Amino acid sequence: MSRFERQEILPGFGMQGQKKLRASSVLVVGAGGLGCPALLYLAAAGVGKIGIVDGDQVSLSNLNRQVLFGEKDLGKNKAYTAMAHFKEKYHDIEWEVYPEFLTVENAEEIISEYDLILDGSDNFPTRYLVNDACVLLQKPLVFGAIYQHEGQVSVFNVGEDSCNYRDLFPGMPAASEIPNCAETGVLGVLPGVIGNLMALEAIKVLADFGSSLKNKVLLFNSLTSAFYEVEISPQPISSQAPQSFEELKKMDYELACEGVRQLSWEEAMGKMNPGIAFVDVREEGEVPELNCTGLLKIPFSNLEREKTQLTHSEEILLFCQSGIRSQKAAQLLIQDFPDKRIYSIRGGMNAFKKT
Amino acid sequence: MSQTITIKAFGMVAEKIGSAELTLENPGTLLALKNQLATRFPELKEMKFGFALNKKMLTSDSVIPVGAEIALLPPFSGG
């Protein structure tokens, strides 16, 4: 008997469905609240090859919903830790791990390796980037997202006349319009429900089973347990979408969505010079402290009062604990200093690797 | 026949409206509805969201039939 016996005897799925799953590959973008539950069922169902892309590390506040991780995993990379969990459970899956964030530079190379992409990311710039890359590569994309007590699921780019994310939401929203989990809170079961629906959609598309959410978006409300389904239809190609990877590589998704330039710690370190203002906007007492010569400490709550300290710097690099307050600080400072180059460091101290 | 329509609001739009469901006099067209909502809930003017008429996403102005259900659908980014 195989570990898939109960699927192989399932009417409509059967040996054929299992064979298709085994021969297919899925890339999971983000091993977070959506990625973790989706991965559980993709791996259990026997998808042949699974890739995980996530540059983030496990933190304590993730553990109410990111069910692949435990207390012993704090500080470890999510993509590696998720893979290690499954390697102990199953011997028959090929794994590929990308311990980095998806960017305009790496998107084509990574995504082109897979049959289907599952987007469990947690921000608009990544969602539009994944969508645009999947449109250019004609890859099916299972989309899922949550906000507080609600979730959305859909399937894009499946065959002819198929919608993509820009048909649903043509205009990129600003980050300030919609707060994320870190700001609004979330009950872990909600991404659990949505992540499971995403795994189901992925399996249906890959095994050619049932009917998928192609050209539909399904909404779920965890407070009322109500579902709501809306039909969507393909639109003329958006003028804002890149028409080639050459164009995609020139896009600044973060700037387009949030109005803020962002960079990684590595890029930030490469920029360090005496003329640059390097600013910790966390409040006093937040740990770990970063000790570094020339570091300015301007808590976000004092920014208005103390911003004059930045008047003489051409470039400003801001960071906080998780990269959200520093984005807000950058948005505020851009108003005051439109001529300066102001950056927020992606992921904040949580993304800082001790070297 | 009823001259009212039902508004179903999702996500942050429901928060700004203060309710997930609302009954309104039928304003006649989507454009008229947009204006009415913007006047009554000024915060919505700053937000991007889609409109679905009887569970079909709209992409252009449209006549709203009596008794219609209009869903206000903002994008979610969380994961």
Short mmCIF file of C-alpha atoms in Angstrom, two decimals:
data_model
loop_
_atom_site.label_atom_id
_atom_site.label_comp_id
_atom_site.label_asym_id
_atom_site.label_seq_id
_atom_site.Cartn_x
_atom_site.Cartn_y
_atom_site.Cartn_z
CA MET A 1 0.00 0.00 0.00
CA SER A 2 1.25 3.52 -0.71
CA ARG A 3 0.83 6.49 1.63
CA PHE A 4 -1.59 7.88 -0.97
CA GLU A 5 -3.94 4.90 -1.00
CA ARG A 6 -6.97 6.85 0.22
CA GLN A 7 -6.55 9.36 -2.62
CA GLU A 8 -5.87 6.69 -5.20
CA ILE A 9 -9.19 4.97 -4.45
CA LEU A 10 -11.06 8.30 -4.43
CA PRO A 11 -13.52 8.49 -7.37
CA GLY A 12 -12.52 11.18 -9.81
CA PHE A 13 -9.01 11.52 -8.39
CA GLY A 14 -7.60 8.02 -8.49
CA MET A 15 -4.24 6.75 -9.69
CA GLN A 16 -4.34 9.25 -12.55
CA GLY A 17 -4.67 12.21 -10.20
CA GLN A 18 -1.90 10.89 -7.99
CA LYS A 19 0.41 10.39 -10.96
CA LYS A 20 -0.18 13.99 -12.04
CA LEU A 21 0.58 15.30 -8.54
CA ARG A 22 3.74 13.23 -8.32
CA ALA A 23 4.94 14.61 -11.66
CA SER A 24 4.31 18.23 -10.67
CA SER A 25 6.15 20.94 -8.82
CA VAL A 26 4.88 23.80 -6.64
CA LEU A 27 6.64 26.92 -5.42
CA VAL A 28 5.35 28.30 -2.12
CA VAL A 29 6.13 32.00 -1.74
CA GLY A 30 6.29 32.73 1.99
CA ALA A 31 6.32 30.02 4.66
CA GLY A 32 4.11 32.07 6.96
CA GLY A 33 0.52 31.90 8.16
CA LEU A 34 -0.74 30.78 4.73
CA GLY A 35 2.35 28.93 3.50
CA CYS A 36 2.65 26.66 6.57
CA PRO A 37 -0.80 25.05 6.39
CA ALA A 38 -0.68 24.91 2.58
CA LEU A 39 2.68 23.12 2.73
CA LEU A 40 1.31 20.56 5.21
CA TYR A 41 -1.30 19.38 2.72
CA LEU A 42 0.76 19.72 -0.46
CA ALA A 43 3.44 17.52 1.09
CA ALA A 44 0.94 15.06 2.57
CA ALA A 45 -0.81 14.76 -0.81
CA GLY A 46 2.44 13.88 -2.56
CA VAL A 47 3.35 16.79 -4.83
CA GLY A 48 6.62 15.61 -6.44
CA LYS A 49 8.73 18.70 -5.95
CA ILE A 50 8.18 21.62 -3.57
CA GLY A 51 10.14 24.86 -3.44
CA ILE A 52 9.92 27.33 -0.56
CA VAL A 53 11.05 30.93 -0.84
CA ASP A 54 11.25 32.97 2.38
CA GLY A 55 14.01 35.22 3.66
CA ASP A 56 12.38 35.77 7.04
CA GLN A 57 13.21 34.21 10.39
CA VAL A 58 10.85 32.58 12.88
CA SER A 59 9.83 34.91 15.70
CA LEU A 60 7.77 34.22 18.83
CA SER A 61 4.69 36.11 17.59
CA ASN A 62 4.54 33.84 14.49
CA LEU A 63 3.79 30.72 16.50
CA ASN A 64 0.01 31.18 16.85
CA ARG A 65 -0.43 30.51 13.12
CA GLN A 66 2.81 29.34 11.53
CA VAL A 67 2.20 25.78 12.62
CA LEU A 68 5.35 24.21 11.17
CA PHE A 69 7.50 26.05 13.71
CA GLY A 70 8.03 25.67 17.44
CA GLU A 71 9.80 27.43 20.26
CA LYS A 72 13.11 25.78 19.38
CA ASP A 73 13.03 27.36 15.91
CA LEU A 74 13.13 31.02 16.98
CA GLY A 75 15.60 32.98 14.89
CA LYS A 76 15.94 30.28 12.20
CA ASN A 77 15.17 30.84 8.53
CA LYS A 78 11.58 29.84 7.74
CA ALA A 79 12.22 28.16 4.40
CA TYR A 80 14.94 25.86 5.79
CA THR A 81 13.03 25.10 8.97
CA ALA A 82 9.87 24.20 7.05
CA MET A 83 11.81 21.84 4.78
CA ALA A 84 13.51 20.18 7.78
CA HIS A 85 10.07 19.48 9.28
CA PHE A 86 8.98 17.59 6.16
CA LYS A 87 12.23 15.73 5.57
CA GLU A 88 11.58 13.95 8.85
CA LYS A 89 8.05 13.01 7.78
CA TYR A 90 8.34 11.96 4.14
CA HIS A 91 11.17 10.53 2.05
CA ASP A 92 9.52 10.91 -1.35
CA ILE A 93 9.47 14.66 -2.04
CA GLU A 94 12.16 16.68 -3.76
CA TRP A 95 12.78 19.96 -1.91
CA GLU A 96 14.33 23.24 -2.99
CA VAL A 97 14.85 26.03 -0.49
CA TYR A 98 15.43 29.73 -1.25
CA PRO A 99 16.27 31.50 2.04
CA GLU A 100 15.70 34.92 0.48
CA PHE A 101 12.82 37.20 -0.48
CA LEU A 102 11.43 37.16 -4.00
CA THR A 103 12.72 40.20 -5.91
CA VAL A 104 12.59 41.58 -9.44
CA GLU A 105 16.07 40.09 -9.92
CA ASN A 106 15.40 36.49 -8.83
CA ALA A 107 11.68 36.08 -9.69
CA GLU A 108 12.07 34.79 -13.26
CA GLU A 109 14.76 32.26 -12.45
CA ILE A 110 12.97 30.83 -9.40
CA ILE A 111 9.39 30.84 -10.73
CA SER A 112 10.25 29.33 -14.10
CA GLU A 113 11.38 26.13 -12.34
CA TYR A 114 7.84 25.27 -11.16
CA ASP A 115 4.47 24.18 -12.60
CA LEU A 116 2.36 26.17 -10.15
CA ILE A 117 2.99 29.03 -7.71
CA LEU A 118 1.21 29.48 -4.39
CA ASP A 119 1.41 33.02 -3.07
CA GLY A 120 1.38 33.14 0.71
CA SER A 121 3.28 36.41 0.98
CA ASP A 122 2.24 39.19 3.32
CA ASN A 123 2.59 42.43 1.38
CA PHE A 124 1.31 44.08 -1.79
CA PRO A 125 4.68 44.65 -3.53
CA THR A 126 5.39 40.90 -3.43
CA ARG A 127 1.84 40.03 -4.48
CA TYR A 128 2.02 42.22 -7.61
CA LEU A 129 5.54 40.98 -8.38
CA VAL A 130 4.51 37.30 -8.12
CA ASN A 131 1.43 37.98 -10.23
CA ASP A 132 3.28 39.84 -12.98
CA ALA A 133 6.03 37.20 -13.16
CA CYS A 134 3.41 34.40 -13.32
CA VAL A 135 1.55 36.24 -16.11
CA LEU A 136 4.77 36.59 -18.13
CA LEU A 137 5.69 32.93 -17.59
CA GLN A 138 2.08 31.69 -18.00
CA LYS A 139 2.24 29.87 -14.68
CA PRO A 140 -0.92 29.04 -12.71
CA LEU A 141 -0.99 31.08 -9.51
CA VAL A 142 -2.98 30.21 -6.41
CA PHE A 143 -3.65 33.44 -4.57
CA GLY A 144 -4.68 33.78 -0.92
CA ALA A 145 -4.64 36.73 1.46
CA ILE A 146 -6.10 37.70 4.80
CA TYR A 147 -7.14 40.81 6.65
CA GLN A 148 -8.11 40.58 10.32
CA HIS A 149 -11.16 38.24 10.28
CA GLU A 150 -11.43 37.76 6.52
CA GLY A 151 -9.69 35.93 3.73
CA GLN A 152 -9.66 35.84 -0.08
CA VAL A 153 -8.74 32.95 -2.37
CA SER A 154 -8.52 32.72 -6.16
CA VAL A 155 -6.67 30.96 -8.97
CA PHE A 156 -5.01 32.95 -11.77
CA ASN A 157 -3.50 32.10 -15.17
CA VAL A 158 -5.12 28.72 -15.69
CA GLY A 159 -5.57 28.11 -19.41
CA GLU A 160 -7.41 30.40 -21.83
CA ASP A 161 -9.30 33.54 -20.76
CA SER A 162 -8.03 33.36 -17.24
CA CYS A 163 -7.93 36.34 -14.88
CA ASN A 164 -4.93 37.51 -12.95
CA TYR A 165 -4.55 39.69 -9.84
CA ARG A 166 -4.57 42.92 -11.85
CA ASP A 167 -8.01 42.05 -13.27
CA LEU A 168 -9.27 41.88 -9.70
CA PHE A 169 -7.34 44.85 -8.29
CA PRO A 170 -5.81 46.96 -11.09
CA GLY A 171 -4.50 49.75 -8.87
CA MET A 172 -1.75 49.07 -6.38
CA PRO A 173 -2.90 50.16 -2.93
CA ALA A 174 -0.59 52.03 -0.60
CA ALA A 175 0.66 50.10 2.41
CA SER A 176 -0.76 52.75 4.68
CA GLU A 177 -4.25 51.94 3.32
CA ILE A 178 -4.21 48.42 4.68
CA PRO A 179 -2.39 47.43 7.84
CA ASN A 180 -0.90 43.93 8.07
CA CYS A 181 -1.07 41.21 10.75
CA ALA A 182 1.64 42.85 12.80
CA GLU A 183 -0.61 45.86 13.26
CA THR A 184 -4.12 44.38 13.39
CA GLY A 185 -3.70 40.97 14.99
CA VAL A 186 -5.00 37.66 13.65
CA LEU A 187 -6.46 34.46 15.04
CA GLY A 188 -4.25 31.61 13.78
CA VAL A 189 -7.14 29.54 12.47
CA LEU A 190 -8.03 32.10 9.77
CA PRO A 191 -4.81 31.74 7.73
CA GLY A 192 -5.17 28.01 8.52
CA VAL A 193 -8.53 27.94 6.70
CA ILE A 194 -7.33 30.09 3.79
CA GLY A 195 -4.01 28.20 3.47
CA ASN A 196 -5.91 24.92 3.30
CA LEU A 197 -8.21 26.28 0.60
CA MET A 198 -5.09 27.35 -1.32
CA ALA A 199 -3.62 23.83 -1.06
CA LEU A 200 -6.94 22.42 -2.27
CA GLU A 201 -6.97 24.75 -5.30
CA ALA A 202 -3.36 23.88 -6.12
CA ILE A 203 -4.10 20.13 -5.97
CA LYS A 204 -7.21 20.56 -8.15
CA VAL A 205 -5.31 22.46 -10.84
CA LEU A 206 -2.33 20.06 -10.83
CA ALA A 207 -4.37 16.84 -10.75
CA ASP A 208 -7.06 18.20 -13.08
CA PHE A 209 -9.69 17.38 -10.46
CA GLY A 210 -12.99 19.10 -9.66
CA SER A 211 -13.36 22.75 -10.69
CA SER A 212 -11.01 25.44 -9.48
CA LEU A 213 -11.64 29.06 -8.48
CA LYS A 214 -10.57 30.22 -11.96
CA ASN A 215 -12.21 33.62 -12.65
CA LYS A 216 -13.78 33.64 -9.20
CA VAL A 217 -12.72 35.03 -5.88
CA LEU A 218 -13.91 33.31 -2.72
CA LEU A 219 -14.20 35.33 0.47
CA PHE A 220 -14.41 33.89 3.97
CA ASN A 221 -15.28 35.60 7.24
CA SER A 222 -14.06 33.85 10.38
CA LEU A 223 -16.41 35.78 12.68
CA THR A 224 -19.54 34.53 10.93
CA SER A 225 -18.07 31.50 9.09
CA ALA A 226 -19.77 32.91 5.96
CA PHE A 227 -18.44 32.38 2.45
CA TYR A 228 -19.10 34.77 -0.46
CA GLU A 229 -18.12 34.13 -4.07
CA VAL A 230 -17.69 36.77 -6.76
CA GLU A 231 -17.16 36.21 -10.49
CA ILE A 232 -14.36 38.13 -12.16
CA SER A 233 -13.59 38.50 -15.86
CA PRO A 234 -10.35 39.04 -17.77
CA GLN A 235 -9.62 42.67 -18.66
CA PRO A 236 -7.45 44.24 -21.34
CA ILE A 237 -3.79 44.04 -20.29
CA SER A 238 -3.05 46.64 -17.65
CA SER A 239 -0.79 49.45 -18.78
CA GLN A 240 0.86 49.28 -15.36
CA ALA A 241 1.89 45.64 -15.80
CA PRO A 242 5.34 44.86 -17.24
CA GLN A 243 5.24 43.33 -20.73
CA SER A 244 8.58 41.53 -20.42
CA PHE A 245 11.09 40.51 -17.77
CA GLU A 246 13.29 43.32 -18.96
CA GLU A 247 10.50 45.70 -17.92
CA LEU A 248 9.75 43.75 -14.74
CA LYS A 249 13.37 44.07 -13.62
CA LYS A 250 13.08 47.85 -13.85
CA MET A 251 9.91 47.99 -11.75
CA ASP A 252 10.11 49.21 -8.17
CA TYR A 253 7.13 47.44 -6.62
CA GLU A 254 7.81 48.73 -3.15
CA LEU A 255 8.03 52.31 -4.32
CA ALA A 256 4.87 51.89 -6.43
CA CYS A 257 2.84 50.42 -3.54
CA GLU A 258 4.20 52.22 -0.56
CA GLY A 259 5.97 55.26 -1.86
CA VAL A 260 9.04 54.11 0.05
CA ARG A 261 12.34 52.79 -1.23
CA GLN A 262 13.43 49.67 0.61
CA LEU A 263 16.64 47.75 0.80
CA SER A 264 18.12 44.69 2.51
CA TRP A 265 20.65 44.79 5.34
CA GLU A 266 23.30 43.68 2.86
CA GLU A 267 22.52 46.56 0.51
CA ALA A 268 22.31 48.94 3.48
CA MET A 269 25.76 47.87 4.72
CA GLY A 270 27.15 48.49 1.25
CA LYS A 271 25.84 52.05 1.34
CA MET A 272 27.41 53.04 4.66
CA ASN A 273 29.51 56.16 4.48
CA PRO A 274 30.06 59.12 6.80
CA GLY A 275 27.55 61.32 4.92
CA ILE A 276 24.64 58.94 5.39
CA ALA A 277 22.24 59.12 8.34
CA PHE A 278 21.66 55.63 9.77
CA VAL A 279 18.67 55.77 12.09
CA ASP A 280 17.08 53.35 14.57
CA VAL A 281 13.44 54.47 14.94
CA ARG A 282 12.57 51.93 17.64
CA GLU A 283 11.51 53.12 21.06
CA GLU A 284 13.92 53.01 23.96
CA GLY A 285 14.35 49.55 25.46
CA GLU A 286 13.58 47.54 22.31
CA VAL A 287 16.02 44.67 21.85
CA PRO A 288 18.34 43.52 20.45
CA GLU A 289 20.26 46.76 20.44
CA LEU A 290 22.41 47.51 17.46
CA ASN A 291 25.72 49.09 18.36
CA CYS A 292 27.43 50.78 15.52
CA THR A 293 29.42 53.99 15.21
CA GLY A 294 27.43 56.93 13.95
CA LEU A 295 24.05 55.27 14.58
CA LEU A 296 21.33 57.81 15.39
CA LYS A 297 18.52 56.80 17.72
CA ILE A 298 15.31 58.69 16.96
CA PRO A 299 12.29 56.82 18.38
CA PHE A 300 9.30 56.95 16.02
CA SER A 301 7.29 58.78 18.70
CA ASN A 302 9.89 61.59 18.71
CA LEU A 303 10.38 61.79 14.95
CA GLU A 304 8.53 65.07 14.46
CA ARG A 305 10.58 66.76 17.18
CA GLU A 306 13.98 65.31 16.31
CA LYS A 307 13.88 65.18 12.51
CA THR A 308 16.00 68.34 12.31
CA GLN A 309 18.99 66.10 13.13
CA LEU A 310 18.63 64.75 9.58
CA THR A 311 18.68 68.09 7.77
CA HIS A 312 22.29 67.78 6.58
CA SER A 313 22.25 64.19 5.32
CA GLU A 314 21.71 63.49 1.63
CA GLU A 315 20.71 59.90 2.28
CA ILE A 316 18.77 58.44 5.21
CA LEU A 317 18.58 54.75 6.14
CA LEU A 318 15.84 53.85 8.61
CA PHE A 319 15.18 50.63 10.48
CA CYS A 320 12.90 49.39 13.25
CA GLN A 321 11.99 45.96 14.65
CA SER A 322 10.08 44.45 11.71
CA GLY A 323 10.32 47.05 8.94
CA ILE A 324 6.86 48.61 9.28
CA ARG A 325 7.44 51.63 11.50
CA SER A 326 10.53 52.48 9.46
CA GLN A 327 8.36 52.52 6.30
CA LYS A 328 5.96 54.89 8.02
CA ALA A 329 8.87 57.03 9.21
CA ALA A 330 10.16 57.14 5.63
CA GLN A 331 6.73 58.19 4.34
CA LEU A 332 6.67 61.05 6.87
CA LEU A 333 10.24 62.16 6.16
CA ILE A 334 9.71 62.14 2.38
CA GLN A 335 7.13 64.91 2.91
CA ASP A 336 9.67 67.04 4.79
CA PHE A 337 12.73 66.17 2.70
CA PRO A 338 11.54 65.45 -0.85
CA ASP A 339 15.08 65.83 -2.25
CA LYS A 340 16.77 63.30 0.01
CA ARG A 341 17.11 59.60 -0.77
CA ILE A 342 15.29 57.89 2.07
CA TYR A 343 15.26 54.12 2.54
CA SER A 344 13.62 51.70 4.94
CA ILE A 345 15.50 48.49 5.74
CA ARG A 346 13.35 45.49 4.84
CA GLY A 347 12.36 43.26 7.76
CA GLY A 348 14.01 45.51 10.39
CA MET A 349 16.02 43.98 13.22
CA ASN A 350 14.14 40.68 12.73
CA ALA A 351 15.94 40.33 9.40
CA PHE A 352 19.34 41.34 10.75
CA LYS A 353 21.78 38.44 10.60
CA LYS A 354 24.55 38.31 13.12
CA THR A 355 27.74 37.82 11.17
CA MET B 1 -40.90 45.87 -5.86
CA SER B 2 -38.30 47.15 -3.41
CA GLN B 3 -36.45 50.30 -4.43
CA THR B 4 -33.64 49.56 -1.99
CA ILE B 5 -30.32 47.85 -2.56
CA THR B 6 -28.11 45.93 -0.14
CA ILE B 7 -24.48 46.84 0.37
CA LYS B 8 -22.14 44.13 1.61
CA ALA B 9 -18.84 45.54 2.79
CA PHE B 10 -15.64 43.55 3.30
CA GLY B 11 -12.36 44.09 5.13
CA MET B 12 -11.34 47.62 5.87
CA VAL B 13 -14.27 49.07 3.90
CA ALA B 14 -16.64 47.47 6.43
CA GLU B 15 -14.57 49.05 9.21
CA LYS B 16 -14.82 52.53 7.68
CA ILE B 17 -18.56 52.12 7.12
CA GLY B 18 -18.99 50.74 10.61
CA SER B 19 -21.02 47.77 9.43
CA ALA B 20 -20.73 44.78 7.09
CA GLU B 21 -24.21 45.32 5.69
CA LEU B 22 -26.20 48.40 4.75
CA THR B 23 -29.54 49.02 3.05
CA LEU B 24 -29.76 52.08 0.77
CA GLU B 25 -32.26 53.68 -1.57
CA ASN B 26 -31.22 52.62 -5.05
CA PRO B 27 -29.11 55.51 -6.44
CA GLY B 28 -29.59 54.13 -9.98
CA THR B 29 -26.02 53.73 -11.20
CA LEU B 30 -22.67 52.60 -9.85
CA LEU B 31 -21.26 56.10 -10.32
CA ALA B 32 -24.10 57.61 -8.28
CA LEU B 33 -23.51 55.00 -5.59
CA LYS B 34 -19.78 55.80 -5.49
CA ASN B 35 -20.55 59.49 -4.99
CA GLN B 36 -23.12 58.77 -2.32
CA LEU B 37 -20.72 56.52 -0.40
CA ALA B 38 -17.90 59.05 -0.67
CA THR B 39 -20.11 61.80 0.76
CA ARG B 40 -21.41 59.68 3.59
CA PHE B 41 -18.08 57.99 4.41
CA PRO B 42 -15.29 60.41 3.39
CA GLU B 43 -12.55 57.97 4.43
CA LEU B 44 -13.54 55.68 1.56
CA LYS B 45 -12.31 58.30 -0.93
CA GLU B 46 -8.71 57.47 0.01
CA MET B 47 -9.17 53.73 -0.51
CA LYS B 48 -8.98 51.44 -3.52
CA PHE B 49 -11.66 48.75 -3.71
CA GLY B 50 -13.76 46.89 -6.24
CA PHE B 51 -17.52 46.69 -6.73
CA ALA B 52 -19.46 43.50 -7.45
CA LEU B 53 -23.07 43.68 -8.63
CA ASN B 54 -25.04 40.57 -7.74
CA LYS B 55 -21.76 38.71 -7.25
CA LYS B 56 -20.17 39.82 -10.51
CA MET B 57 -17.19 42.17 -10.44
CA LEU B 58 -17.86 45.44 -12.26
CA THR B 59 -15.21 47.22 -14.29
CA SER B 60 -17.21 50.17 -15.58
CA ASP B 61 -20.26 52.22 -14.68
CA SER B 62 -23.42 50.20 -14.68
CA VAL B 63 -27.14 50.51 -14.00
CA ILE B 64 -28.09 49.08 -10.62
CA PRO B 65 -31.31 47.05 -10.81
CA VAL B 66 -33.82 47.19 -7.95
CA GLY B 67 -33.14 44.81 -5.11
CA ALA B 68 -29.50 44.44 -6.17
CA GLU B 69 -26.71 43.38 -3.86
CA ILE B 70 -23.49 45.36 -4.20
CA ALA B 71 -20.32 44.04 -2.59
CA LEU B 72 -17.47 46.44 -1.75
CA LEU B 73 -14.24 44.48 -2.04
CA PRO B 74 -10.89 45.87 -0.93
CA PRO B 75 -7.67 43.92 -1.55
CA PHE B 76 -6.09 42.08 1.40
CA SER B 77 -2.34 41.69 1.67
CA GLY B 78 -1.83 39.67 4.86
CA GLY B 79 -0.43 36.19 5.01
#
